[in-house]
Coordinates of C-alpha atoms in Angstrom, one line a residue:
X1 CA 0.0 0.0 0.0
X2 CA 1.4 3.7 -0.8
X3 CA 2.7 5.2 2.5
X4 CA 5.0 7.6 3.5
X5 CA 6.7 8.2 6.6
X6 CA 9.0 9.6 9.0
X7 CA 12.3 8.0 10.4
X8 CA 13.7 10.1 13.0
X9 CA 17.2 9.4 15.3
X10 CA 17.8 11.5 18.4
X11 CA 20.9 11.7 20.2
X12 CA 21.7 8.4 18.3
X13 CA 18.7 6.6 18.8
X14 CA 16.1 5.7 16.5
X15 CA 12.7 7.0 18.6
X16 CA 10.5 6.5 14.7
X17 CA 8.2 4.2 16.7
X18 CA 8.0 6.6 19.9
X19 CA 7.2 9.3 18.0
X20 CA 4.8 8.0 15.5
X21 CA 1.5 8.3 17.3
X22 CA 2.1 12.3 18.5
X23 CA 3.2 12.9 15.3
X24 CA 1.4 16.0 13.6
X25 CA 3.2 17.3 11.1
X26 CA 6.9 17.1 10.1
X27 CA 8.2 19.6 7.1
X28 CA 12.4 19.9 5.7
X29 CA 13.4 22.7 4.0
X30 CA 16.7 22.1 1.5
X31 CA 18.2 25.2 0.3
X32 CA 20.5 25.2 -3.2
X33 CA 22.6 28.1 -1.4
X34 CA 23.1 30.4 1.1
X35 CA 20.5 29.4 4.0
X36 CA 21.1 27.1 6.8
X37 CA 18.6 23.9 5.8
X38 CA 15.8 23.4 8.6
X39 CA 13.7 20.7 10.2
X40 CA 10.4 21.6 11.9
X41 CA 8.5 18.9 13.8
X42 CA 5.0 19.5 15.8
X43 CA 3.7 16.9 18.4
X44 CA 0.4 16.3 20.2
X45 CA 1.0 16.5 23.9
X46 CA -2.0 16.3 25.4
X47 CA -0.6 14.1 27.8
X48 CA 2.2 16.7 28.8
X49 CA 5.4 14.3 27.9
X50 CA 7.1 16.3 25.2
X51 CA 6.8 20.2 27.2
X52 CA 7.6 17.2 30.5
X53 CA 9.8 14.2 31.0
X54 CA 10.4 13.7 27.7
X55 CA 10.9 17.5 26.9
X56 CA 14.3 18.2 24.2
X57 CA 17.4 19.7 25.3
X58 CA 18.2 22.4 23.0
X59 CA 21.7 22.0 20.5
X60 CA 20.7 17.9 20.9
X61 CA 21.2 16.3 17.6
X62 CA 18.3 14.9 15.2
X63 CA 18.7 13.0 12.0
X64 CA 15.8 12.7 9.4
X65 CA 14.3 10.7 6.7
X66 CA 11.3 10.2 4.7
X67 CA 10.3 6.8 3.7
X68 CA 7.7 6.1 0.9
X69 CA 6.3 2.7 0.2
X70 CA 4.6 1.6 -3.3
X71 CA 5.4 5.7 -4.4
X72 CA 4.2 5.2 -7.8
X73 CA 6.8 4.7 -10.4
X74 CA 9.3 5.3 -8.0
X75 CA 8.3 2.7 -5.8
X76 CA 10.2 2.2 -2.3
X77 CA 12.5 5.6 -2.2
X78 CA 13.6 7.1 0.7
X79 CA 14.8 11.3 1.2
X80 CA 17.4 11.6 3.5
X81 CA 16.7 14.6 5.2
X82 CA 20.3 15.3 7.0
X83 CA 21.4 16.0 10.5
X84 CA 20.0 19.0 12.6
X85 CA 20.0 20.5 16.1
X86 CA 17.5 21.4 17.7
X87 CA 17.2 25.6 17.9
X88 CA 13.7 25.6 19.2
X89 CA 11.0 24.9 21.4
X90 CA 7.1 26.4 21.8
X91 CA 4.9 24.9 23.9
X92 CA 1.4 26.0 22.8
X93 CA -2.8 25.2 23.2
X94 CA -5.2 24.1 23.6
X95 CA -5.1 21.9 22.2
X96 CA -2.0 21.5 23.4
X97 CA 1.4 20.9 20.9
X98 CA 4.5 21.2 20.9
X99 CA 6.6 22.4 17.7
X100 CA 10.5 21.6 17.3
X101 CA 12.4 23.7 15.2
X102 CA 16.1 22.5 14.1
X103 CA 18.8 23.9 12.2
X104 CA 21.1 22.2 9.5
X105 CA 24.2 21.1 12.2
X106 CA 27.5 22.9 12.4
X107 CA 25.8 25.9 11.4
X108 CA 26.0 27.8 14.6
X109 CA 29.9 27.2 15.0
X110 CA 32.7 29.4 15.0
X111 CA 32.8 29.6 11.3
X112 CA 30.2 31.8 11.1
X113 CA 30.1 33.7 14.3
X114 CA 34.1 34.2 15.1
X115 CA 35.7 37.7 13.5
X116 CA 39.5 37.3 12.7
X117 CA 41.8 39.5 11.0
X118 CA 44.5 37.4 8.3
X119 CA 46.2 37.6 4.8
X120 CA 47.1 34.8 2.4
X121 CA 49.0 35.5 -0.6
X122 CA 49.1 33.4 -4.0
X123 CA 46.4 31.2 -3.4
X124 CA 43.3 29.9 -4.9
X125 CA 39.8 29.9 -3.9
X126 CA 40.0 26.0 -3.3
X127 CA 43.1 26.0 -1.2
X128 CA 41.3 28.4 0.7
X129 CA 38.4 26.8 1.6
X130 CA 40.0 23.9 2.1
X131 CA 42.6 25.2 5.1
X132 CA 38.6 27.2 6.4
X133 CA 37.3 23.7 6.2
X134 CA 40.0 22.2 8.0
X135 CA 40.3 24.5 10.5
X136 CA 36.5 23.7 11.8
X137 CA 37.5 20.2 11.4
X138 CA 34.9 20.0 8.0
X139 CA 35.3 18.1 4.9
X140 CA 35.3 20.2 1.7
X141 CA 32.9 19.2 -1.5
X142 CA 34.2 21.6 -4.2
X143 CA 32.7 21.2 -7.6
X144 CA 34.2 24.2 -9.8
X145 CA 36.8 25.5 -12.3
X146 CA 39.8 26.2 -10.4
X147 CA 40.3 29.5 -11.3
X148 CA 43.3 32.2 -11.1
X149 CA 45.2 32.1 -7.7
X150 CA 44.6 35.2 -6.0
X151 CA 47.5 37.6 -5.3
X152 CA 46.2 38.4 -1.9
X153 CA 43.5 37.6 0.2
X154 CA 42.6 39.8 3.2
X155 CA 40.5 39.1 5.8
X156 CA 39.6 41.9 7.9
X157 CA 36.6 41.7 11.0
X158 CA 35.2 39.2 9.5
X159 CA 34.3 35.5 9.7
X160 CA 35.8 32.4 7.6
X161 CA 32.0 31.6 6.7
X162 CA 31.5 35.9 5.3
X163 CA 35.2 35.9 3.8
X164 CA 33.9 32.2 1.7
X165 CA 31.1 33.8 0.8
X166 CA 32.4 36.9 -1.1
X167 CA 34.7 35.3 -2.9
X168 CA 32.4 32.8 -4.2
X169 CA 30.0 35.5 -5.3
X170 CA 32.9 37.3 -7.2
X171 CA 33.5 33.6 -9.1
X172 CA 30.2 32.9 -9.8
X173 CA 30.1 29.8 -6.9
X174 CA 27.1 28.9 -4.6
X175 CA 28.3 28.1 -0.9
X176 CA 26.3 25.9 2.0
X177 CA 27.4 24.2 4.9
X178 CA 25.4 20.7 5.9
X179 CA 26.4 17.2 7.0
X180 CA 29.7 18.6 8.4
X181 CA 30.7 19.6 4.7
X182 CA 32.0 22.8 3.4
X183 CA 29.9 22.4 -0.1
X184 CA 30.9 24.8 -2.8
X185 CA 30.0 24.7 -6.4
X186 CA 29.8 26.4 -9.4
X187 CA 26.0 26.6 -10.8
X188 CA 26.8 26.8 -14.0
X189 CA 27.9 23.1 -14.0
X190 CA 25.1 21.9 -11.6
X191 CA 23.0 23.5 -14.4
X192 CA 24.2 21.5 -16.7
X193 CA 23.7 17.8 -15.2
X194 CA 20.7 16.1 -16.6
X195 CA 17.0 16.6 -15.3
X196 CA 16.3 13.8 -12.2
X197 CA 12.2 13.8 -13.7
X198 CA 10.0 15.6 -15.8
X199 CA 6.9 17.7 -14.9
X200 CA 4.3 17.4 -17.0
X201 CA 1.1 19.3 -17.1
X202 CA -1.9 17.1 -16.6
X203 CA 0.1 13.9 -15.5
X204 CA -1.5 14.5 -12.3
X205 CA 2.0 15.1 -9.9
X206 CA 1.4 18.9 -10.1
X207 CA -0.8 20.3 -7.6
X208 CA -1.0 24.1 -8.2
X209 CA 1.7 25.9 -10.6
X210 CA 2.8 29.7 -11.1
X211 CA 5.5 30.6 -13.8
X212 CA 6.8 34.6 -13.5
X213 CA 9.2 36.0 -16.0
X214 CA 10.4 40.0 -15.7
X215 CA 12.5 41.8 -17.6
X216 CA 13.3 44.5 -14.9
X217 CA 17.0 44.5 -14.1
X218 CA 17.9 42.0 -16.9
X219 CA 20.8 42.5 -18.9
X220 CA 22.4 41.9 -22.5
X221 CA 26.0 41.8 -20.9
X222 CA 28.4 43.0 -18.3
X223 CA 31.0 45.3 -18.5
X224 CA 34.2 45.0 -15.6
X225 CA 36.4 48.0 -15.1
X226 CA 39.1 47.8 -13.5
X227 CA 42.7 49.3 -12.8
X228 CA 45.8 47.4 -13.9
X229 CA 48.4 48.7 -11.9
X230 CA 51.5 47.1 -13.9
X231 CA 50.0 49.1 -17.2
X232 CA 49.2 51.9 -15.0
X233 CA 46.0 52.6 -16.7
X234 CA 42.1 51.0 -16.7
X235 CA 41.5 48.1 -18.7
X236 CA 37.6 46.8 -19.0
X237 CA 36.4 43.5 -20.4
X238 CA 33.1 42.7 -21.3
X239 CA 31.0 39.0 -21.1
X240 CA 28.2 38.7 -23.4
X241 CA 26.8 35.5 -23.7
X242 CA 25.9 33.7 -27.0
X243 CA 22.1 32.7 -26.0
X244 CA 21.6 35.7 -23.0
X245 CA 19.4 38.1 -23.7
X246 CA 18.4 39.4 -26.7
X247 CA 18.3 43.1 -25.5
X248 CA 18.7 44.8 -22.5
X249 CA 21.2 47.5 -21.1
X250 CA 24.7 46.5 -20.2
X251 CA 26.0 46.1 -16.6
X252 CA 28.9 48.3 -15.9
X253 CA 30.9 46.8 -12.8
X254 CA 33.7 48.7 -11.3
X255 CA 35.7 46.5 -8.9
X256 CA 38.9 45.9 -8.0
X257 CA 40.3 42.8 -9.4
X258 CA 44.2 41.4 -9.8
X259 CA 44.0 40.1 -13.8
X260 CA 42.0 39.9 -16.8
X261 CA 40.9 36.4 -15.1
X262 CA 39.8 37.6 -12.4
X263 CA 37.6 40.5 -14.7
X264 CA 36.4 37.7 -16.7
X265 CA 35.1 35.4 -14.1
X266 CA 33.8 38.5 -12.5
X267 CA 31.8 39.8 -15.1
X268 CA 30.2 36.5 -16.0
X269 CA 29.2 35.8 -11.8
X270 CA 27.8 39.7 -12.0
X271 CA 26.1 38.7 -14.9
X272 CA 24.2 35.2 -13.7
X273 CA 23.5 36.6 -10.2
X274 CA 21.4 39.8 -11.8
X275 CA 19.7 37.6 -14.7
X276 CA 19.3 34.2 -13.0
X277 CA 15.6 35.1 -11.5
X278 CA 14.8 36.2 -14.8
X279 CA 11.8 33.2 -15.7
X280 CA 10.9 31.2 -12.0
X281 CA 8.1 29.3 -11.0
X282 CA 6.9 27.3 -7.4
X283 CA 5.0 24.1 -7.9
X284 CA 3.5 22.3 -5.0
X285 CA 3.6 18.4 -6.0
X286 CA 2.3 14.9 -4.8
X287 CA 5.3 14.3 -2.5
X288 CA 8.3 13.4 -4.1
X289 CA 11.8 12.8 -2.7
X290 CA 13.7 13.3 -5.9
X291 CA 13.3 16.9 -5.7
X292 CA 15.8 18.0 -3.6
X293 CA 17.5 22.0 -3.9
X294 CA 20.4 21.7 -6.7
X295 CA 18.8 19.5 -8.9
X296 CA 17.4 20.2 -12.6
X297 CA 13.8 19.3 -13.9
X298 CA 12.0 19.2 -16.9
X299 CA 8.7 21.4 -17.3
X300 CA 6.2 20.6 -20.1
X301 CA 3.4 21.7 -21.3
X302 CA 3.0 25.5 -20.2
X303 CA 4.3 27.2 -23.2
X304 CA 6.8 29.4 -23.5
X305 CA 7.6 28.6 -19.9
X306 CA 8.8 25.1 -20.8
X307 CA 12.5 24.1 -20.0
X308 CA 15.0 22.8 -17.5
X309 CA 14.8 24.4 -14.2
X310 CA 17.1 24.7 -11.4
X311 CA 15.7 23.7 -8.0
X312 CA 16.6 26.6 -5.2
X313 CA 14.4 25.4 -2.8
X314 CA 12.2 22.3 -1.8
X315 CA 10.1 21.7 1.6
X316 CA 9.1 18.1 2.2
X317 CA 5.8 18.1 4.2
X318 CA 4.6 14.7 6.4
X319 CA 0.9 15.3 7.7
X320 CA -2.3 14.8 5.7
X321 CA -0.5 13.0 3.2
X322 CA 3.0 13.8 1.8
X323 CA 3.5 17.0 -0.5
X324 CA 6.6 18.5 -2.2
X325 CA 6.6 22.4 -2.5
X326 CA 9.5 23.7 -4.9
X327 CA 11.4 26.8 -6.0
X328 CA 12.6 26.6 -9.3
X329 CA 14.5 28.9 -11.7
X330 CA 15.5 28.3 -15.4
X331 CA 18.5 27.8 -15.9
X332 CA 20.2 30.5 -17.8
X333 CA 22.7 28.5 -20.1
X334 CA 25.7 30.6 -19.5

């Protein structure tokens, strides 16, 4: 028979059974980029145990999992939600609940909160995060071009996780930390992996659909100026795609960069970050445990919104059922 359910560990130990019968609702959020995944879970406790003997210390550690049985064509499948800790607690009634909110772990560490002041010199982005990653005793999962080495890096009142994150942005590179990982990639590649599934209109997995496309703040091409200070003068190079826009104004940039590299693989991140939301769409769907945040699917059959889309954001919902609510861009090809 189709089911879907929840596997849950705390502290180690699996409590799936325990919690089954004050289970009320269970939803994960998985986030391509930039946000801390999350893990909300909300109990019955009528009877008092959950806000009493059984009540969660905070910072303890939870692991998730959705199960589904006979799903369809996908048959038995299984989401692995990821570890979390819990962040927080509300007690509430009648009748009475109680809701457990927890954060992707490692995510309140020093890596994020501690402010240091340091310079490398001649290194690249990968060595870098790799000696962050170590020094918080994560792994690293880097899927990107290498790139340049940089002349200097400076760090400055700031922490490792803020220093990652601008240079990522200024190569074009998504950043996340989950499952004790350091995970940086480049979304042009991820864009380019094949589609997990295809949506189609009317095969009955799409609940309710909305496709948005703007052309406010899209451009044709970018334009980085910059000073070389060997040449003593400004030099400016310019990324226009082959299949961006057909028209639009050009985006001038004026940064300080170290090369021609560097202006290059600047003007093409400035480029994808301002254009990327240019055609998105949410679609709430039958549950489904292949769409998870990173991953590309097929649309068809809503016109000239058809296409691949990239998946920013997906929240897995266990209640009345099991339902799949997405955020999805198309990807931009460039």
């Amino acid at each position: 028979m189709r089911k879907a359910r929840l596997n849950i560990t705390f502290e180690g130990k699996d409590i799936s059974k325990e919690i089954s019968p004050y289970l009320k609702t269970m939803t994960y959020t998985d986030f391509a980029s930039g946000k801390a995944d999350d893990l909300q879970i909300t109990l019955e406790d009528t009877a008092g145990l959950w806000s009493g003997d059984w009540f969660p210390e905070k910072g303890s550690k939870v692991k998730a999992e959705i199960v589904c049985s006979a799903w369809g064509a996908l048959g038995d499948v299984s989401l692995s939600c990821g570890t979390f800790e819990v962040d927080d607690i509300t007690s509430s009634g009648p009748p009475a609940i109680v809701t457990l909110k927890a954060i992707s772990s490692m995510t309140s560490t020093a890596i994020k909160n501690e402010l240091k002041e340091r310079v490398w010199e001649k290194i690249s982005l990968k060595q870098l995060a790799q000696g962050i990653a170590a020094e918080h005793g994560l792994s690293l999962f880097f899927v990107a071009e290498e790139g340049a080495p940089y002349g200097k890096v400076t760090q400055s009142k700031e922490s490792d996780l803020s220093l990652l994150q601008r240079y990522c942005t200024s190569r074009g590179l998504n950043l996340k930390l989950a499952e004790e990982k350091v995970i940086l990639y480049q979304g042009k590649l991820f864009e380019e992996k094949p589609p997990v599934l295809t949506l189609k209109k009317g095969d009955g997995k799409i609940l309710t659909w909305s496709f948005n496309t703007r052309s406010h703040n899209i451009y044709r091409a970018c334009t980085v100026q910059y000073f070389d200070a060997d040449k003593k003068e400004y030099v400016e190079h310019t990324f226009t795609p082959n299949n961006g826009p057909r028209t639009g104004q050009t985006l001038v940039v004026n940064k300080r960069v170290e090369s021609i590299a560097d202006a290059q693989a600047l003007a093409k991140a400035e480029l994808r970050n301002v254009n990327k939301d240019e055609v998105k769409a949410t679609l709430s769907l039958v549950g489904n445990p292949l769409v998870v945040a990173g991953l590309n699917v097929d649309v068809e059959g809503y016109g000239i919104f058809d296409g691949t889309y990239f998946i920013e954001e997906s929240r897995h919902s266990l209640g009345a059922g099991y339902k799949t609510d997405a955020t999805l861009r198309k990807v931009l090809g460039y």
